[in-house]
mmCIF file of C-alpha atoms and ligand atoms in Angstrom:
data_model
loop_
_atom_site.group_PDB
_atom_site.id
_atom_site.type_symbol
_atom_site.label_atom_id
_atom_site.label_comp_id
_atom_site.label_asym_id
_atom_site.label_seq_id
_atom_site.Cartn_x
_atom_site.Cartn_y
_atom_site.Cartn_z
ATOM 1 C CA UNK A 1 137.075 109.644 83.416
ATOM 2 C CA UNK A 2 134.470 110.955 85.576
ATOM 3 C CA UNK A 3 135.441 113.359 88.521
ATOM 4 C CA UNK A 4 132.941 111.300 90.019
ATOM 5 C CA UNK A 5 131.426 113.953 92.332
ATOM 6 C CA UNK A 6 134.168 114.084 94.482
ATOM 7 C CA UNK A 7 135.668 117.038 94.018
ATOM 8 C CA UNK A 8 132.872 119.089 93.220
ATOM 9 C CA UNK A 9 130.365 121.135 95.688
ATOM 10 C CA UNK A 10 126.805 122.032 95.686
ATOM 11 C CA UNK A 11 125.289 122.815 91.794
ATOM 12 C CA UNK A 12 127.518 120.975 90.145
ATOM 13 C CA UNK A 13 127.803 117.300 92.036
ATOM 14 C CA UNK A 14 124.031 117.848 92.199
ATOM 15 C CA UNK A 15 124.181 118.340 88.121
ATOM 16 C CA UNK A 16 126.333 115.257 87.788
ATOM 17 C CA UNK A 17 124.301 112.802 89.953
ATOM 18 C CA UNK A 18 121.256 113.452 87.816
ATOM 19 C CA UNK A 19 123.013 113.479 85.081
ATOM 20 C CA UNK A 20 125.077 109.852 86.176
ATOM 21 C CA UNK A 21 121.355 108.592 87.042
ATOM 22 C CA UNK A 22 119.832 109.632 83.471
ATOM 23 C CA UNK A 23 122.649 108.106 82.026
ATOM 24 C CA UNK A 24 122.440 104.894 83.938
ATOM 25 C CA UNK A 25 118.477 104.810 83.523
ATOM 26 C CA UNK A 26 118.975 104.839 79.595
ATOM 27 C CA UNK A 27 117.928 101.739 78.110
ATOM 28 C CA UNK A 28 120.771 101.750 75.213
ATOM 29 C CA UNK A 29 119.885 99.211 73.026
ATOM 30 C CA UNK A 30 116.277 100.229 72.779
ATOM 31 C CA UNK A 31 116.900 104.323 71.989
ATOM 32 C CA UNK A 32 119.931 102.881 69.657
ATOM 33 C CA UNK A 33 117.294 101.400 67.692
ATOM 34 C CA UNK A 34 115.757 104.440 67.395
ATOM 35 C CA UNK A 35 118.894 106.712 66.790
ATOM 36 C CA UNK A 36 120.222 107.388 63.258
ATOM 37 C CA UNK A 37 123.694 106.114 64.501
ATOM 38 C CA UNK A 38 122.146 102.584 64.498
ATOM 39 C CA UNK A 39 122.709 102.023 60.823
ATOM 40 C CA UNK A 40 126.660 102.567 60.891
ATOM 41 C CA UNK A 41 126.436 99.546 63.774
ATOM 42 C CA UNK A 42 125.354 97.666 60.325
ATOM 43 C CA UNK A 43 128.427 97.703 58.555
ATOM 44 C CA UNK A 44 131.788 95.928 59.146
ATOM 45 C CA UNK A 45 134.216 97.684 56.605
ATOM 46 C CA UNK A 46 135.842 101.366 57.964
ATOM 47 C CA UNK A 47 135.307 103.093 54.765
ATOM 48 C CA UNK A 48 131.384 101.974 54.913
ATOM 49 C CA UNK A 49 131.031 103.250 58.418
ATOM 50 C CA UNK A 50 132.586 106.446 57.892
ATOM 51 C CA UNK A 51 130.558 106.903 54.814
ATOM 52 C CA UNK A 52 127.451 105.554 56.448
ATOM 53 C CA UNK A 53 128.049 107.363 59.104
ATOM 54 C CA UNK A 54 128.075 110.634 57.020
ATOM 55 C CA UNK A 55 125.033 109.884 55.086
ATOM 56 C CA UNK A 56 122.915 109.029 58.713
ATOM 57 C CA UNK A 57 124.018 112.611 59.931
ATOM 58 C CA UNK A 58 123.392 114.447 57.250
ATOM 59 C CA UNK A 59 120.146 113.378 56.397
ATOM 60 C CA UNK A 60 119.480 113.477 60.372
ATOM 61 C CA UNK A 61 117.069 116.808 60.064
ATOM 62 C CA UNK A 62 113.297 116.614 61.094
ATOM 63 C CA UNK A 63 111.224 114.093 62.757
ATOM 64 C CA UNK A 64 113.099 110.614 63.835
ATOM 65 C CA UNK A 65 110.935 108.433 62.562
ATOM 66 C CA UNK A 66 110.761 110.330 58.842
ATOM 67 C CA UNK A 67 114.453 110.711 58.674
ATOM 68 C CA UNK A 68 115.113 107.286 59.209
ATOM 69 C CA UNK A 69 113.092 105.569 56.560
ATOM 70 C CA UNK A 70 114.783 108.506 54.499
ATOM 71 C CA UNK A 71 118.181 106.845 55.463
ATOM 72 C CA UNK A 72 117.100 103.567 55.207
ATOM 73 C CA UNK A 73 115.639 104.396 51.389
ATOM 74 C CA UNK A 74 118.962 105.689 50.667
ATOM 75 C CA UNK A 75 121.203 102.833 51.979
ATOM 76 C CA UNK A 76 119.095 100.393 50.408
ATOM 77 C CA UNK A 77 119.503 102.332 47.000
ATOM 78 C CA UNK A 78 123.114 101.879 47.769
ATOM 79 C CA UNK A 79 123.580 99.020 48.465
ATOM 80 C CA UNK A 80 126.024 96.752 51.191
ATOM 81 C CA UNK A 81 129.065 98.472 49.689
ATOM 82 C CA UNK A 82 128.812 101.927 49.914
ATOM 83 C CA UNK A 83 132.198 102.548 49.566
ATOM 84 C CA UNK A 84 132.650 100.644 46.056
ATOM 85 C CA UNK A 85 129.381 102.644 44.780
ATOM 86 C CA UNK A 86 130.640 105.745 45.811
ATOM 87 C CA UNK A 87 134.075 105.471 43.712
ATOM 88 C CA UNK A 88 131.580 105.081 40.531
ATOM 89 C CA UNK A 89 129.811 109.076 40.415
ATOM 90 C CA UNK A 90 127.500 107.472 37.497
ATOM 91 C CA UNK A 91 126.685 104.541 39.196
ATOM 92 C CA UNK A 92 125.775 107.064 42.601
ATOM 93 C CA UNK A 93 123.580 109.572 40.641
ATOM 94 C CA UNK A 94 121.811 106.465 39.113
ATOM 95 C CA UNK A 95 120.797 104.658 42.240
ATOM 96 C CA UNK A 96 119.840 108.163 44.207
ATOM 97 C CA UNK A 97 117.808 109.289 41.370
ATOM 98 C CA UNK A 98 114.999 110.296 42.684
ATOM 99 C CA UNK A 99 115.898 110.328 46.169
ATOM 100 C CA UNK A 100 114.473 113.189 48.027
ATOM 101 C CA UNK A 101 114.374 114.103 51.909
ATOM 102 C CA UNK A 102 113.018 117.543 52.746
ATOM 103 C CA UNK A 103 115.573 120.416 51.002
ATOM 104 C CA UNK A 104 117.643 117.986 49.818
ATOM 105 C CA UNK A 105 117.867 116.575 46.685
ATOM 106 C CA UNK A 106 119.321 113.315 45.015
ATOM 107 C CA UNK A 107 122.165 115.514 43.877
ATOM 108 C CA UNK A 108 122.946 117.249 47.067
ATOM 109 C CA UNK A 109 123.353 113.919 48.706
ATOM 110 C CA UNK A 110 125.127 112.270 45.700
ATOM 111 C CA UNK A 111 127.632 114.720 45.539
ATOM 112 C CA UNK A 112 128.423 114.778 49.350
ATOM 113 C CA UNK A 113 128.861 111.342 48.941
ATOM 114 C CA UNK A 114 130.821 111.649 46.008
ATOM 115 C CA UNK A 115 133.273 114.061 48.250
ATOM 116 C CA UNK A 116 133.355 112.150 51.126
ATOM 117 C CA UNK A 117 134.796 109.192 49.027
ATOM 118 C CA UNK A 118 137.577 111.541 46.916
ATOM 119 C CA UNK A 119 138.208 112.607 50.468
ATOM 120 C CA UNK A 120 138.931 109.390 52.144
ATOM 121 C CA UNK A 121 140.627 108.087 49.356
ATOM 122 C CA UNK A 122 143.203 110.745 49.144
ATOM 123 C CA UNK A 123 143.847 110.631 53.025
ATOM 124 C CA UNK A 124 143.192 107.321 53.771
ATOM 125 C CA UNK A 125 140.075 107.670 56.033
ATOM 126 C CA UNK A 126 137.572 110.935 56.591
ATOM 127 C CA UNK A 127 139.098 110.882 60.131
ATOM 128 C CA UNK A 128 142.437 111.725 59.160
ATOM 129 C CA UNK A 129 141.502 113.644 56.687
ATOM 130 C CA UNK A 130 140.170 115.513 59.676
ATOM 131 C CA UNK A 131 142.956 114.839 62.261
ATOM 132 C CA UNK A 132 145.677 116.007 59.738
ATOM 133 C CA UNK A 133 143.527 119.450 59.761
ATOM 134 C CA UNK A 134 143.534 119.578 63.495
ATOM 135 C CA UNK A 135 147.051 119.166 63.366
ATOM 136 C CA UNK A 136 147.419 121.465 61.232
ATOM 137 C CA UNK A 137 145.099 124.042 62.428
ATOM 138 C CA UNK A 138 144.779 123.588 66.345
ATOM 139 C CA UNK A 139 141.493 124.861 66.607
ATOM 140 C CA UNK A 140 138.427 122.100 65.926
ATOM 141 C CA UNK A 141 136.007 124.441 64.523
ATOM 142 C CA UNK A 142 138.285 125.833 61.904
ATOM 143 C CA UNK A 143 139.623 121.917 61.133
ATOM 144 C CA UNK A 144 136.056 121.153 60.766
ATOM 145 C CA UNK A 145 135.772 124.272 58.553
ATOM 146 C CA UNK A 146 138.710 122.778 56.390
ATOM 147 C CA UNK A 147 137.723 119.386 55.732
ATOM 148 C CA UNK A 148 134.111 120.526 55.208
ATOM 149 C CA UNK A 149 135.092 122.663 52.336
ATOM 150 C CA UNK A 150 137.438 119.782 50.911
ATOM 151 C CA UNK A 151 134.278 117.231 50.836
ATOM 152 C CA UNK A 152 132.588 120.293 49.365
ATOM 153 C CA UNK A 153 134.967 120.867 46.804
ATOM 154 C CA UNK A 154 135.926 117.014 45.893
ATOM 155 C CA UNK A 155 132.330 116.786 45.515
ATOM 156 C CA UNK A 156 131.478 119.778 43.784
ATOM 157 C CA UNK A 157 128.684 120.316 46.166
ATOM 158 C CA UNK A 158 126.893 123.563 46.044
ATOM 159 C CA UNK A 159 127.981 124.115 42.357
ATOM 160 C CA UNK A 160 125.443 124.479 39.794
ATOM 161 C CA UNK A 161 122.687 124.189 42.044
ATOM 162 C CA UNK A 162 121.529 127.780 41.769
ATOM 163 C CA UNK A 163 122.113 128.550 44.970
ATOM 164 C CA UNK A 164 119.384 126.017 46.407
ATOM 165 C CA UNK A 165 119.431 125.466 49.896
ATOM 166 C CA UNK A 166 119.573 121.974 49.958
ATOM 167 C CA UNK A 167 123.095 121.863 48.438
ATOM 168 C CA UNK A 168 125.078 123.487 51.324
ATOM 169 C CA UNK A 169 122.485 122.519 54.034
ATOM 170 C CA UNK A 170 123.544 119.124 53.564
ATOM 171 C CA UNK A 171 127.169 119.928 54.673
ATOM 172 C CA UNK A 172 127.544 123.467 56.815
ATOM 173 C CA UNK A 173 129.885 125.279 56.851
ATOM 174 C CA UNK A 174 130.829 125.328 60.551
ATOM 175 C CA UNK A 175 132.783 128.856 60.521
ATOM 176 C CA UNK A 176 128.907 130.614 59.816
ATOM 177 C CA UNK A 177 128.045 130.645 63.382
ATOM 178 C CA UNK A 178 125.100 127.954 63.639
ATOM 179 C CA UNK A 179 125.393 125.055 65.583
ATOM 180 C CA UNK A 180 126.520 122.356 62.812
ATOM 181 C CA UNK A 181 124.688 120.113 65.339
ATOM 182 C CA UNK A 182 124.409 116.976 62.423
ATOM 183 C CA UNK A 183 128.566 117.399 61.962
ATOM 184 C CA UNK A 184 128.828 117.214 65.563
ATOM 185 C CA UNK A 185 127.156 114.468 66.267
ATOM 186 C CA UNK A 186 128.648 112.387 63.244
ATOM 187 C CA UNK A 187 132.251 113.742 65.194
ATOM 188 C CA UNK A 188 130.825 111.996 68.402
ATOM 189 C CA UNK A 189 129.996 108.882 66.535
ATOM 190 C CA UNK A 190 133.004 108.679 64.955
ATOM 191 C CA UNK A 191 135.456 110.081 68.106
ATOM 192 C CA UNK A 192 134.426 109.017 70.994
ATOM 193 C CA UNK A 193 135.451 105.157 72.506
ATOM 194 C CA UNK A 194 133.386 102.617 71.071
ATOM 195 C CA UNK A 195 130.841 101.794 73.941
ATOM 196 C CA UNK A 196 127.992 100.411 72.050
ATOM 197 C CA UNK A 197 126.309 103.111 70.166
ATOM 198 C CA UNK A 198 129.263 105.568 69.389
ATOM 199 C CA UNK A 199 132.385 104.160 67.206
ATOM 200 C CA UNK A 200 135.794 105.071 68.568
ATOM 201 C CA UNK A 201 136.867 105.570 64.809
ATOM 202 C CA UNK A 202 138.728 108.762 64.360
ATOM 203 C CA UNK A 203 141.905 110.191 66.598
ATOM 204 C CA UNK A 204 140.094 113.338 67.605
ATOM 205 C CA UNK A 205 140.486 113.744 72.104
ATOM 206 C CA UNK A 206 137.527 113.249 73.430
ATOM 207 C CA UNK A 207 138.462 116.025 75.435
ATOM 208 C CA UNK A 208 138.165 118.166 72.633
ATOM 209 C CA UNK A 209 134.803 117.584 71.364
ATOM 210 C CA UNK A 210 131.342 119.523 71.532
ATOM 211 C CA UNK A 211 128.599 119.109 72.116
ATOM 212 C CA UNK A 212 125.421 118.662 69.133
ATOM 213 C CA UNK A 213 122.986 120.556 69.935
ATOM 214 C CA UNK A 214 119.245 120.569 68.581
ATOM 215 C CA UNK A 215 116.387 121.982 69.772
ATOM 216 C CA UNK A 216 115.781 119.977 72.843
ATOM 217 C CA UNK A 217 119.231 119.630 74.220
ATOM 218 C CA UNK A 218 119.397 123.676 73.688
ATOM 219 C CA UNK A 219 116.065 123.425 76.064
ATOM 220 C CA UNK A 220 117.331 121.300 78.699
ATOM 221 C CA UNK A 221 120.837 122.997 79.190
ATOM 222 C CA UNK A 222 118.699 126.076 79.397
ATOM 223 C CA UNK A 223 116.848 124.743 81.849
ATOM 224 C CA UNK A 224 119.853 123.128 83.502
ATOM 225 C CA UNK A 225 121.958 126.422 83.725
ATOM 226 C CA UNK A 226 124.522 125.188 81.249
ATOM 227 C CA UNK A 227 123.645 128.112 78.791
ATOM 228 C CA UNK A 228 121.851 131.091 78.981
ATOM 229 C CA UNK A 229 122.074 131.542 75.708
ATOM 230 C CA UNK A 230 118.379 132.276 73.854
ATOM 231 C CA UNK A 231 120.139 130.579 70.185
ATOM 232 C CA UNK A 232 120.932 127.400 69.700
ATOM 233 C CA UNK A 233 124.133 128.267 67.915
ATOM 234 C CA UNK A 234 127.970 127.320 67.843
ATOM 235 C CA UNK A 235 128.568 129.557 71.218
ATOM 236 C CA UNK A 236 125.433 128.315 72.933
ATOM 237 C CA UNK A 237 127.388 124.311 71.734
ATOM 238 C CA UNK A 238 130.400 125.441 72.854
ATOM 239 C CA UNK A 239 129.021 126.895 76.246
ATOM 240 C CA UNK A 240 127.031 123.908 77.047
ATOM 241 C CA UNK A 241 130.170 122.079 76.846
ATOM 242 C CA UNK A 242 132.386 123.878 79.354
ATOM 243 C CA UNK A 243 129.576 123.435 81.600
ATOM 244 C CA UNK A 244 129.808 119.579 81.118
ATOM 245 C CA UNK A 245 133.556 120.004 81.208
ATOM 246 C CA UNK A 246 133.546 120.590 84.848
ATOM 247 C CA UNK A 247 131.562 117.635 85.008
ATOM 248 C CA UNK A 248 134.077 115.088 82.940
ATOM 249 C CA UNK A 249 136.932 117.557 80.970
ATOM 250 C CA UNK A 250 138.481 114.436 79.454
ATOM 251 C CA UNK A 251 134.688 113.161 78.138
ATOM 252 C CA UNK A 252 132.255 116.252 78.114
ATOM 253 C CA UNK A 253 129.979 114.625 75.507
ATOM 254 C CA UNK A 254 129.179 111.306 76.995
ATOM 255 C CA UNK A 255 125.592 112.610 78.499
ATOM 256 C CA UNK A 256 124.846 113.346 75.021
ATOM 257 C CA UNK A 257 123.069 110.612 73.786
ATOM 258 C CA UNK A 258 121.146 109.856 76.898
ATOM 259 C CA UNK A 259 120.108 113.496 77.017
ATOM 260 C CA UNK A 260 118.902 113.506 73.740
ATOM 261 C CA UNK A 261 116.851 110.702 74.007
ATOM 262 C CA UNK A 262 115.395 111.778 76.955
ATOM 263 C CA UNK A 263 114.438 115.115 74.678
ATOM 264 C CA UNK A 264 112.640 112.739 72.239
ATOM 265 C CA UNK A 265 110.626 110.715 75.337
ATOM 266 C CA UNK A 266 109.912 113.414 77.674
ATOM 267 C CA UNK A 267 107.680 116.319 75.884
ATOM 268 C CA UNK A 268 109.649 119.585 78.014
ATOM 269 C CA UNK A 269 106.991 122.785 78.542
ATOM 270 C CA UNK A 270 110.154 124.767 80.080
ATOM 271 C CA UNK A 271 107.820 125.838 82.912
ATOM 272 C CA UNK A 272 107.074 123.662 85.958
ATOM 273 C CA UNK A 273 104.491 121.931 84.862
ATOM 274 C CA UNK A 274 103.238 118.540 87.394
ATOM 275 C CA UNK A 275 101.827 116.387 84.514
ATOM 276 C CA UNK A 276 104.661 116.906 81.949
ATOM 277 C CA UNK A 277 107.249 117.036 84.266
ATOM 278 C CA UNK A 278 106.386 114.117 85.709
ATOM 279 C CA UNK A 279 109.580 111.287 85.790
ATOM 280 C CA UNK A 280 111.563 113.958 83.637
ATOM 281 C CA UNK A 281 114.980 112.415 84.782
ATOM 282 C CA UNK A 282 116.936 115.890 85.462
ATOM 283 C CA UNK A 283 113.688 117.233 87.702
ATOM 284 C CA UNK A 284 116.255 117.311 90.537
ATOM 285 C CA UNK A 285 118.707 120.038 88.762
ATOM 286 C CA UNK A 286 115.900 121.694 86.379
ATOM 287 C CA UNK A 287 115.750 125.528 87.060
ATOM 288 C CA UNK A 288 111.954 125.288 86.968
ATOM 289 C CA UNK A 289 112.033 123.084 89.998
ATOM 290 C CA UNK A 290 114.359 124.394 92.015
ATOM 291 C CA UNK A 291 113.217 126.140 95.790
ATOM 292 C CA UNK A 292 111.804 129.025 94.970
ATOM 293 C CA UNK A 293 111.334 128.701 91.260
ATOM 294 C CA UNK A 294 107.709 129.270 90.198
HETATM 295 S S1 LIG B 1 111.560 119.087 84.748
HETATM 296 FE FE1 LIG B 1 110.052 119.753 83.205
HETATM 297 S S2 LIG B 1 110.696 121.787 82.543
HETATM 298 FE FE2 LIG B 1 112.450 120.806 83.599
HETATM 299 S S3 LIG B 1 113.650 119.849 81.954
HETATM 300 FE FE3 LIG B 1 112.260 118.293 82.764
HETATM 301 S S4 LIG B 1 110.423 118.365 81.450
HETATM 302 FE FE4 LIG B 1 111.598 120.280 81.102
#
């Protein structure tokens, strides 16, 4: 729940109303239609989502528009049962021959798939698979380091490829330091309650969550004071997330999706600039805006 600006002074409550009014100014079932996550809505059978799910995210690199036909080629080759395809490694191979998307390659996302079903299968979902990790563990990043490497082993992703990048792009390794900003998002589909767009799948707090960040969310916490941080790596995620943490500690993550689409409709110069800052929704908190800032 929200602190709801009650108990917080000055930078912060100012942070959280424009961050509230973003949030409430989203127009959800429009950007949804626009968002990757919009094809897991499509399914109705927990093994298809979370295997949906993990095809959307992974292939969720480069221009929206591009990336989505890209998914959309690749769940049509599919088919409506993912799940049943994915048992069959022939029958997957077979219908992604072919299937390209920029470093990956039919067989990088074959064999993710391929791991992501031995994975499930042996644990019962991919979000226990991860949950029994966290357990396990304590710490998310190395649970998400642990059930990354079983996909990538059950799938035998990476081998024989010669070392192409494709092959472990498709699945990162989150203990290497860059954001994993395509795991952490599928995390927030699958994690956090199901209010429309994300799924309220998999057991994981939302508490303990973080936050995915590209290239434009990395500009706007910049630009917000939630990271000073000039990469858009695992710290600069992690940072960005405490920040929000003062705003809602039990949901951190919830002004992700607004803030992200608000990356992808509002073109951000990081300067003050009247024309392209004009109806940019966090104006009010932006560093380049502030009294004083030039
Ligand atoms: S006000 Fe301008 S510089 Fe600041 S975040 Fe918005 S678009 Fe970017």
């Amino acid at each position: 729940m929200s602190r709801g600006g009650s108990s917080l002074r000055g930078a912060d409550a100012a942070l959280l109303r424009a961050l509230e009014e973003v949030r409430a100014r989203c127009d959800v079932e429009a950007r949804k239609a626009a968002d990757p996550v919009h094809f897991v809505h499509r399914y109705a059978e927990r093994d298809d989502q979370e295997l949906v799910a993990m095809i959307a995210s992974a292939l969720a690199f480069g221009n929206v528009k591009a990336l989505c036909a890209k998914i959309e080629e690749a769940l049509s080759r599919l088919g409506p049962r993912v799940a049943e395809v994915a048992d069959d490694p022939a029958a997957v191979r077979a219908r992604l021959a072919g299937f390209r998307h920029r470093v990956y390659r039919d067989e990088d996302l074959a064999r993710l798939l391929i791991g992501a079903r031995r994975v499930q299968r042996a644990h019962g979902s991919l979000g226990k698979a991860l949950t029994d990790k966290l357990d396990a563990l304590g710490d998310l990043r190395e649970a998400l380091g642990a059930w990354v490497a079983e996909i990538r082993e059950k799938g035998e992703l990476g081998a024989g490829a010669g070392g192409r990048r494709g092959a472990t792009h498709i699945l990162p390794d989150p203990g290497k330091g860059s954001a994993v900003k395509r795991i952490l998002l599928l995390l927030r589909w699958m994690a956090r309650p199901a209010d429309g767009v994300d799924l309220g799948l998999w057991d994981v707090p939302t508490s303990r969550l973080i936050i995915p960040v590209d290239t434009h969310i990395h500009k706007l916490s910049r630009n917000l004071g939630l990271t000073a941080r000039t990469s858009a790596d695992f710290r600069a995620a992690e940072e960005i997330t405490a920040a929000l943490a003062r705003l809602d500690p039990e949901d951190p993550v919830k002004y992700d999706f607004s803030l992200c689409h608000l990356g992808m409709l509002q073109t951000c110069p990081s300067k003050r600039d009247p024309v392209a800052c004009e109806g940019c929704g966090v104006k009010p908190v932006c560093r380049h805006w502030r009294r004083g800032a030039r």
